[in-house]
PDB file of C-alpha atoms (C1' of nucleotides) in Angstrom:
ATOM      1  CA  UNK A 180      44.281  31.906 199.987  1.00  0.00           C
ATOM      2  CA  UNK A 181      42.081  29.533 198.092  1.00  0.00           C
ATOM      3  CA  UNK A 182      38.860  29.325 199.945  1.00  0.00           C
ATOM      4  CA  UNK A 183      39.795  32.259 202.143  1.00  0.00           C
ATOM      5  CA  UNK A 184      40.029  35.231 199.795  1.00  0.00           C
ATOM      6  CA  UNK A 185      38.415  33.448 196.829  1.00  0.00           C
ATOM      7  CA  UNK A 186      35.192  34.934 195.509  1.00  0.00           C
ATOM      8  CA  UNK A 187      32.433  32.584 194.524  1.00  0.00           C
ATOM      9  CA  UNK A 188      31.762  32.697 190.788  1.00  0.00           C
ATOM     10  CA  UNK A 189      35.071  34.421 189.984  1.00  0.00           C
ATOM     11  CA  UNK A 190      37.872  32.887 187.959  1.00  0.00           C
ATOM     12  CA  UNK A 191      40.404  31.312 190.276  1.00  0.00           C
ATOM     13  CA  UNK A 192      43.308  33.718 190.828  1.00  0.00           C
ATOM     14  CA  UNK A 193      46.713  32.978 189.354  1.00  0.00           C
ATOM     15  CA  UNK A 194      48.083  32.304 192.834  1.00  0.00           C
ATOM     16  CA  UNK A 195      45.676  29.393 193.249  1.00  0.00           C
ATOM     17  CA  UNK A 196      47.684  27.443 190.704  1.00  0.00           C
ATOM     18  CA  UNK A 197      51.163  28.369 191.909  1.00  0.00           C
ATOM     19  CA  UNK A 198      51.146  25.731 194.635  1.00  0.00           C
ATOM     20  CA  UNK A 199      51.842  22.065 195.253  1.00  0.00           C
ATOM     21  CA  UNK A 200      49.900  19.867 192.819  1.00  0.00           C
ATOM     22  CA  UNK A 201      48.373  17.819 195.653  1.00  0.00           C
ATOM     23  CA  UNK A 202      46.968  20.948 197.267  1.00  0.00           C
ATOM     24  CA  UNK A 203      45.640  22.218 193.950  1.00  0.00           C
ATOM     25  CA  UNK A 204      44.169  18.781 193.159  1.00  0.00           C
ATOM     26  CA  UNK A 205      42.253  18.687 196.460  1.00  0.00           C
ATOM     27  CA  UNK A 206      41.091  22.272 196.255  1.00  0.00           C
ATOM     28  CA  UNK A 207      39.884  21.954 192.654  1.00  0.00           C
ATOM     29  CA  UNK A 208      37.168  19.601 193.881  1.00  0.00           C
ATOM     30  CA  UNK A 209      33.853  21.429 193.796  1.00  0.00           C
ATOM     31  CA  UNK A 210      35.099  24.146 191.407  1.00  0.00           C
ATOM     32  CA  UNK A 211      33.369  24.776 188.070  1.00  0.00           C
ATOM     33  CA  UNK A 212      35.271  24.084 184.848  1.00  0.00           C
ATOM     34  CA  UNK A 213      33.819  26.193 182.026  1.00  0.00           C
ATOM     35  CA  UNK A 214      34.322  25.813 178.279  1.00  0.00           C
ATOM     36  CA  UNK A 215      33.136  28.550 175.912  1.00  0.00           C
ATOM     37  CA  UNK A 216      32.847  27.730 172.216  1.00  0.00           C
ATOM     38  CA  UNK A 217      30.978  28.950 169.141  1.00  0.00           C
ATOM     39  CA  UNK A 218      28.435  26.172 169.730  1.00  0.00           C
ATOM     40  CA  UNK A 219      27.736  27.437 173.203  1.00  0.00           C
ATOM     41  CA  UNK A 220      28.906  27.269 176.766  1.00  0.00           C
ATOM     42  CA  UNK A 221      29.127  24.162 178.911  1.00  0.00           C
ATOM     43  CA  UNK A 222      30.526  23.459 182.350  1.00  0.00           C
ATOM     44  CA  UNK A 223      30.878  20.864 185.063  1.00  0.00           C
ATOM     45  CA  UNK A 224      31.743  20.652 188.726  1.00  0.00           C
ATOM     46  CA  UNK A 225      35.105  18.955 189.246  1.00  0.00           C
ATOM     47  CA  UNK A 226      34.577  15.780 191.278  1.00  0.00           C
ATOM     48  CA  UNK A 227      37.791  13.800 190.652  1.00  0.00           C
ATOM     49  CA  UNK A 228      41.452  14.804 190.146  1.00  0.00           C
ATOM     50  CA  UNK A 229      44.958  13.351 190.200  1.00  0.00           C
ATOM     51  CA  UNK A 230      48.180  15.138 191.152  1.00  0.00           C
ATOM     52  CA  UNK A 231      51.349  14.580 189.100  1.00  0.00           C
ATOM     53  CA  UNK A 232      54.450  15.788 190.875  1.00  0.00           C
ATOM     54  CA  UNK A 233      56.774  16.330 187.938  1.00  0.00           C
ATOM     55  CA  UNK A 234      60.489  15.557 187.966  1.00  0.00           C
ATOM     56  CA  UNK A 235      60.596  13.043 190.875  1.00  0.00           C
ATOM     57  CA  UNK A 236      57.278  11.343 189.938  1.00  0.00           C
ATOM     58  CA  UNK A 237      57.691   8.229 187.777  1.00  0.00           C
ATOM     59  CA  UNK A 238      54.086   8.552 186.585  1.00  0.00           C
ATOM     60  CA  UNK A 239      54.574  12.120 185.336  1.00  0.00           C
ATOM     61  CA  UNK A 240      55.279  12.918 181.701  1.00  0.00           C
ATOM     62  CA  UNK A 241      57.950  15.276 183.065  1.00  0.00           C
ATOM     63  CA  UNK A 242      59.674  12.544 185.096  1.00  0.00           C
ATOM     64  CA  UNK A 243      63.399  13.088 185.296  1.00  0.00           C
ATOM     65  CA  UNK A 244      63.050  16.570 183.821  1.00  0.00           C
ATOM     66  CA  UNK A 245      61.866  15.296 180.451  1.00  0.00           C
ATOM     67  CA  UNK A 246      61.248  18.084 177.950  1.00  0.00           C
ATOM     68  CA  UNK A 247      59.487  17.801 174.604  1.00  0.00           C
ATOM     69  CA  UNK A 248      56.937  19.719 172.605  1.00  0.00           C
ATOM     70  CA  UNK A 249      54.309  17.832 174.602  1.00  0.00           C
ATOM     71  CA  UNK A 250      55.650  18.597 178.084  1.00  0.00           C
ATOM     72  CA  UNK A 251      56.820  22.157 177.391  1.00  0.00           C
ATOM     73  CA  UNK A 252      53.807  23.912 178.915  1.00  0.00           C
ATOM     74  CA  UNK A 253      54.367  22.186 182.253  1.00  0.00           C
ATOM     75  CA  UNK A 254      57.610  24.138 182.613  1.00  0.00           C
ATOM     76  CA  UNK A 255      55.801  27.456 182.344  1.00  0.00           C
ATOM     77  CA  UNK A 256      54.196  29.148 185.348  1.00  0.00           C
ATOM     78  CA  UNK A 257      51.037  27.367 186.560  1.00  0.00           C
ATOM     79  CA  UNK A 258      47.497  28.119 185.458  1.00  0.00           C
ATOM     80  CA  UNK A 259      47.472  26.757 181.905  1.00  0.00           C
ATOM     81  CA  UNK A 260      45.949  23.757 180.173  1.00  0.00           C
ATOM     82  CA  UNK A 261      48.215  20.792 179.485  1.00  0.00           C
ATOM     83  CA  UNK A 262      46.214  18.773 176.947  1.00  0.00           C
ATOM     84  CA  UNK A 263      47.569  15.530 175.507  1.00  0.00           C
ATOM     85  CA  UNK A 264      46.361  12.634 173.390  1.00  0.00           C
ATOM     86  CA  UNK A 265      46.228   9.152 174.880  1.00  0.00           C
ATOM     87  CA  UNK A 266      45.740   5.751 173.265  1.00  0.00           C
ATOM     88  CA  UNK A 267      45.737   7.492 169.919  1.00  0.00           C
ATOM     89  CA  UNK A 268      42.185   8.747 170.330  1.00  0.00           C
ATOM     90  CA  UNK A 269      41.297  10.385 173.633  1.00  0.00           C
ATOM     91  CA  UNK A 270      42.310  13.792 174.942  1.00  0.00           C
ATOM     92  CA  UNK A 271      43.109  14.427 178.589  1.00  0.00           C
ATOM     93  CA  UNK A 272      43.054  17.787 180.360  1.00  0.00           C
ATOM     94  CA  UNK A 273      45.567  18.797 183.023  1.00  0.00           C
ATOM     95  CA  UNK A 274      45.884  22.045 184.928  1.00  0.00           C
ATOM     96  CA  UNK A 275      49.508  23.138 185.324  1.00  0.00           C
ATOM     97  CA  UNK A 276      50.793  24.123 188.769  1.00  0.00           C
ATOM     98  CA  UNK A 277      53.667  25.884 190.517  1.00  0.00           C
ATOM     99  CA  UNK A 278      56.168  28.403 189.280  1.00  0.00           C
ATOM    100  CA  UNK A 279      58.271  28.231 186.109  1.00  0.00           C
ATOM    101  CA  UNK A 280      60.579  25.240 185.734  1.00  0.00           C
ATOM    102  CA  UNK A 281      58.523  23.170 188.200  1.00  0.00           C
ATOM    103  CA  UNK A 282      56.460  20.862 185.982  1.00  0.00           C
ATOM    104  CA  UNK A 283      53.675  19.757 188.321  1.00  0.00           C
ATOM    105  CA  UNK A 284      50.100  19.357 187.137  1.00  0.00           C
ATOM    106  CA  UNK A 285      46.649  18.040 188.001  1.00  0.00           C
ATOM    107  CA  UNK A 286      44.691  15.675 185.743  1.00  0.00           C
ATOM    108  CA  UNK A 287      40.971  16.437 185.715  1.00  0.00           C
ATOM    109  CA  UNK A 288      39.353  12.989 185.773  1.00  0.00           C
ATOM    110  CA  UNK A 289      35.620  13.602 186.155  1.00  0.00           C
ATOM    111  CA  UNK A 290      32.949  16.289 186.154  1.00  0.00           C
ATOM    112  CA  UNK A 291      29.384  16.572 187.293  1.00  0.00           C
ATOM    113  CA  UNK A 292      27.662  18.275 184.333  1.00  0.00           C
ATOM    114  CA  UNK A 293      26.418  21.701 185.434  1.00  0.00           C
ATOM    115  CA  UNK A 294      25.518  23.989 182.511  1.00  0.00           C
ATOM    116  CA  UNK A 295      25.068  23.195 178.814  1.00  0.00           C
ATOM    117  CA  UNK A 296      24.198  19.608 179.654  1.00  0.00           C
ATOM    118  CA  UNK A 297      22.394  19.022 176.350  1.00  0.00           C
ATOM    119  CA  UNK A 298      25.380  20.300 174.373  1.00  0.00           C
ATOM    120  CA  UNK A 299      27.594  17.929 176.324  1.00  0.00           C
ATOM    121  CA  UNK A 300      25.265  15.007 175.611  1.00  0.00           C
ATOM    122  CA  UNK A 301      25.213  15.837 171.897  1.00  0.00           C
ATOM    123  CA  UNK A 302      28.997  15.957 171.690  1.00  0.00           C
ATOM    124  CA  UNK A 303      29.183  12.580 173.426  1.00  0.00           C
ATOM    125  CA  UNK A 304      26.487  11.101 171.192  1.00  0.00           C
ATOM    126  CA  UNK A 305      24.765  10.230 174.451  1.00  0.00           C
ATOM    127  CA  UNK A 306      21.467  12.051 174.141  1.00  0.00           C
ATOM    128  CA  UNK A 307      18.922  10.782 176.584  1.00  0.00           C
ATOM    129  CA  UNK A 308      21.480   9.254 178.901  1.00  0.00           C
ATOM    130  CA  UNK A 309      21.847  10.176 182.571  1.00  0.00           C
ATOM    131  CA  UNK A 310      23.874  13.382 182.948  1.00  0.00           C
ATOM    132  CA  UNK A 311      26.064  11.599 185.503  1.00  0.00           C
ATOM    133  CA  UNK A 312      27.579   9.511 182.726  1.00  0.00           C
ATOM    134  CA  UNK A 313      28.482  12.341 180.319  1.00  0.00           C
ATOM    135  CA  UNK A 314      31.823  13.346 181.840  1.00  0.00           C
ATOM    136  CA  UNK A 315      32.765  10.639 184.353  1.00  0.00           C
ATOM    137  CA  UNK A 316      36.222   9.985 182.924  1.00  0.00           C
ATOM    138  CA  UNK A 317      39.138  12.066 181.581  1.00  0.00           C
ATOM    139  CA  UNK A 318      38.503  11.212 177.925  1.00  0.00           C
ATOM    140  CA  UNK A 319      34.775  11.644 178.229  1.00  0.00           C
ATOM    141  CA  UNK A 320      34.941  15.078 179.807  1.00  0.00           C
ATOM    142  CA  UNK A 321      37.245  16.321 177.067  1.00  0.00           C
ATOM    143  CA  UNK A 322      34.842  15.087 174.430  1.00  0.00           C
ATOM    144  CA  UNK A 323      31.843  16.581 176.259  1.00  0.00           C
ATOM    145  CA  UNK A 324      33.539  19.986 176.499  1.00  0.00           C
ATOM    146  CA  UNK A 325      35.313  19.757 173.126  1.00  0.00           C
ATOM    147  CA  UNK A 326      38.756  20.001 174.631  1.00  0.00           C
ATOM    148  CA  UNK A 327      41.514  18.885 172.261  1.00  0.00           C
ATOM    149  CA  UNK A 328      45.005  19.766 171.102  1.00  0.00           C
ATOM    150  CA  UNK A 329      43.827  23.187 169.954  1.00  0.00           C
ATOM    151  CA  UNK A 330      43.551  24.142 173.635  1.00  0.00           C
ATOM    152  CA  UNK A 331      47.107  23.117 174.480  1.00  0.00           C
ATOM    153  CA  UNK A 332      48.685  25.853 176.612  1.00  0.00           C
ATOM    154  CA  UNK A 333      45.440  27.806 176.968  1.00  0.00           C
ATOM    155  CA  UNK A 334      45.551  30.305 179.835  1.00  0.00           C
ATOM    156  CA  UNK A 335      42.933  29.320 182.420  1.00  0.00           C
ATOM    157  CA  UNK A 336      42.388  32.985 183.234  1.00  0.00           C
ATOM    158  CA  UNK A 337      41.250  33.627 179.652  1.00  0.00           C
ATOM    159  CA  UNK A 338      37.785  33.433 178.074  1.00  0.00           C
ATOM    160  CA  UNK A 339      37.886  30.013 176.399  1.00  0.00           C
ATOM    161  CA  UNK A 340      38.585  27.577 179.209  1.00  0.00           C
ATOM    162  CA  UNK A 341      38.521  28.696 182.820  1.00  0.00           C
ATOM    163  CA  UNK A 342      37.692  27.587 186.348  1.00  0.00           C
ATOM    164  CA  UNK A 343      35.293  29.404 188.650  1.00  0.00           C
ATOM    165  CA  UNK A 344      35.517  29.447 192.412  1.00  0.00           C
ATOM    166  CA  UNK A 345      32.671  27.570 194.072  1.00  0.00           C
ATOM    167  CA  UNK A 346      32.181  26.514 197.670  1.00  0.00           C
ATOM    168  CA  UNK A 347      32.179  22.819 198.442  1.00  0.00           C
ATOM    169  CA  UNK A 348      28.747  21.687 199.611  1.00  0.00           C
ATOM    170  CA  UNK A 349      28.511  21.390 203.404  1.00  0.00           C
ATOM    171  CA  UNK A 350      28.199  17.619 203.306  1.00  0.00           C
ATOM    172  CA  UNK A 351      30.941  17.001 200.732  1.00  0.00           C
ATOM    173  CA  UNK A 352      33.653  14.611 201.847  1.00  0.00           C
ATOM    174  CA  UNK A 353      37.030  14.323 200.096  1.00  0.00           C
ATOM    175  CA  UNK A 354      38.550  10.866 199.719  1.00  0.00           C
ATOM    176  CA  UNK A 355      41.986   9.834 198.390  1.00  0.00           C
ATOM    177  CA  UNK A 356      43.262   6.710 196.638  1.00  0.00           C
ATOM    178  CA  UNK A 357      46.133   5.555 194.412  1.00  0.00           C
ATOM    179  CA  UNK A 358      46.133   6.980 190.888  1.00  0.00           C
ATOM    180  CA  UNK A 359      44.533   5.087 188.008  1.00  0.00           C
ATOM    181  CA  UNK A 360      46.402   3.177 185.254  1.00  0.00           C
ATOM    182  CA  UNK A 361      49.972   4.022 186.157  1.00  0.00           C
ATOM    183  CA  UNK A 362      51.086   0.456 186.883  1.00  0.00           C
ATOM    184  CA  UNK A 363      54.374   1.101 185.067  1.00  0.00           C
ATOM    185  CA  UNK A 364      55.412   3.767 187.580  1.00  0.00           C
ATOM    186  CA  UNK A 365      57.212   1.621 190.186  1.00  0.00           C
ATOM    187  CA  UNK A 366      57.101   2.978 193.719  1.00  0.00           C
ATOM    188  CA  UNK A 367      54.933   5.905 192.655  1.00  0.00           C
ATOM    189  CA  UNK A 368      52.039   3.467 192.232  1.00  0.00           C
ATOM    190  CA  UNK A 369      51.296   3.525 195.948  1.00  0.00           C
ATOM    191  CA  UNK A 370      50.967   7.256 196.485  1.00  0.00           C
ATOM    192  CA  UNK A 371      47.387   8.289 197.155  1.00  0.00           C
ATOM    193  CA  UNK A 372      47.319  11.303 194.887  1.00  0.00           C
ATOM    194  CA  UNK A 373      43.900  10.736 193.392  1.00  0.00           C
ATOM    195  CA  UNK A 374      41.185  12.804 195.062  1.00  0.00           C
ATOM    196  CA  UNK A 375      37.438  12.597 194.660  1.00  0.00           C
ATOM    197  CA  UNK A 376      34.159  13.548 196.276  1.00  0.00           C
ATOM    198  CA  UNK A 377      33.075  10.513 198.206  1.00  0.00           C
ATOM    199  CA  UNK A 378      29.788   9.047 197.007  1.00  0.00           C
ATOM    200  CA  UNK A 379      29.447  11.412 194.039  1.00  0.00           C
ATOM    201  CA  UNK A 380      27.798   9.500 191.163  1.00  0.00           C
ATOM    202  CA  UNK A 381      30.065  11.147 188.572  1.00  0.00           C
ATOM    203  CA  UNK A 382      33.348   9.773 189.885  1.00  0.00           C
ATOM    204  CA  UNK A 383      34.940   7.422 187.316  1.00  0.00           C
ATOM    205  CA  UNK A 384      35.235   3.598 187.398  1.00  0.00           C
TER     206      UNK A 384
ATOM    207  C1'  DG B 186      27.917  -7.101 186.336  1.00  0.00           C
ATOM    208  C1'  DA B 187      32.695  -8.693 184.886  1.00  0.00           C
ATOM    209  C1'  DC B 188      35.836  -9.406 181.482  1.00  0.00           C
ATOM    210  C1'  DC B 189      38.045  -8.811 176.965  1.00  0.00           C
ATOM    211  C1'  DG B 190      39.725  -6.777 172.648  1.00  0.00           C
ATOM    212  C1'  DG B 191      39.984  -3.165 169.255  1.00  0.00           C
ATOM    213  C1'  DA B 192      40.536   1.561 167.883  1.00  0.00           C
ATOM    214  C1'  DT B 193      44.493   4.834 166.627  1.00  0.00           C
ATOM    215  C1'  DT B 194      48.643   8.142 166.958  1.00  0.00           C
ATOM    216  C1'  DG B 195      52.456  10.557 169.105  1.00  0.00           C
ATOM    217  C1'  DG B 196      56.314  10.011 172.043  1.00  0.00           C
ATOM    218  C1'  DC B 197      60.596   7.762 173.720  1.00  0.00           C
TER     219       DC B 197
ATOM    220  C1'  DC C  33      56.295  -0.553 171.150  1.00  0.00           C
ATOM    221  C1'  DC C  34      53.466   1.232 174.476  1.00  0.00           C
ATOM    222  C1'  DA C  35      50.442   4.690 176.599  1.00  0.00           C
ATOM    223  C1'  DA C  36      47.348   9.123 182.866  1.00  0.00           C
ATOM    224  C1'  DT C  37      40.988   5.470 177.842  1.00  0.00           C
ATOM    225  C1'  DC C  38      36.469   4.192 176.215  1.00  0.00           C
ATOM    226  C1'  DC C  39      33.044   1.393 174.066  1.00  0.00           C
ATOM    227  C1'  DG C  40      30.767  -2.512 172.541  1.00  0.00           C
ATOM    228  C1'  DG C  41      30.691  -7.339 172.586  1.00  0.00           C
ATOM    229  C1'  DT C  42      30.298 -11.771 175.091  1.00  0.00           C
ATOM    230  C1'  DC C  43      29.354 -14.625 178.756  1.00  0.00           C
ATOM    231  C1'  DC C  44      27.948 -15.449 182.656  1.00  0.00           C
TER     232       DC C  44
END
DNA sequence: GACCGGATTGGC
DNA sequence: CCAATCCGGTCC
């Protein structure tokens, strides 16, 4: 489905999201995340993601079936934004996956700035810096695209925050590694559920 | 370049 | 009390 029937430049279909978070995480690489706002439009190519497998995953906010105001959107059908605050000051964007009551999601960790690059630089107070550094981390990309709690639960098929189908470049190579900063998560630490485009200068860390 | 601490707030 | 982070400082 994704890749096969997908149309370049179209919003990803609902069905794209209703799948295993690892599949969605891999297939989101190369897609274009777009943010429309009164200040203008800005977007980036997704170059790094992490899959969070919900109830059985110690690193997931929904581990053990945990429900709260924060995790609620993960229990809805996939294709929405799960936005949360971390370390008291940075926002992180996740894309929810799977059907209702299956709280899997994908953390978007890094973007290659694509359109509205100057707007992104202004929001990051990083005017004049290399574009590669504007959104190479989950907190940075949220700041660059002005993604915050106001976008919690936003439908990714709407007109505010959405993801466009794009083909992966011919030479793109997908690599996997353990997820970042989840040292507390016991056995889950070892799973290689972080995906990124090998050699891309916008991948974090 | 590597390493370290501080910022800052909601969730369990 | 700690967290799915970032930035600016220091000291190589």
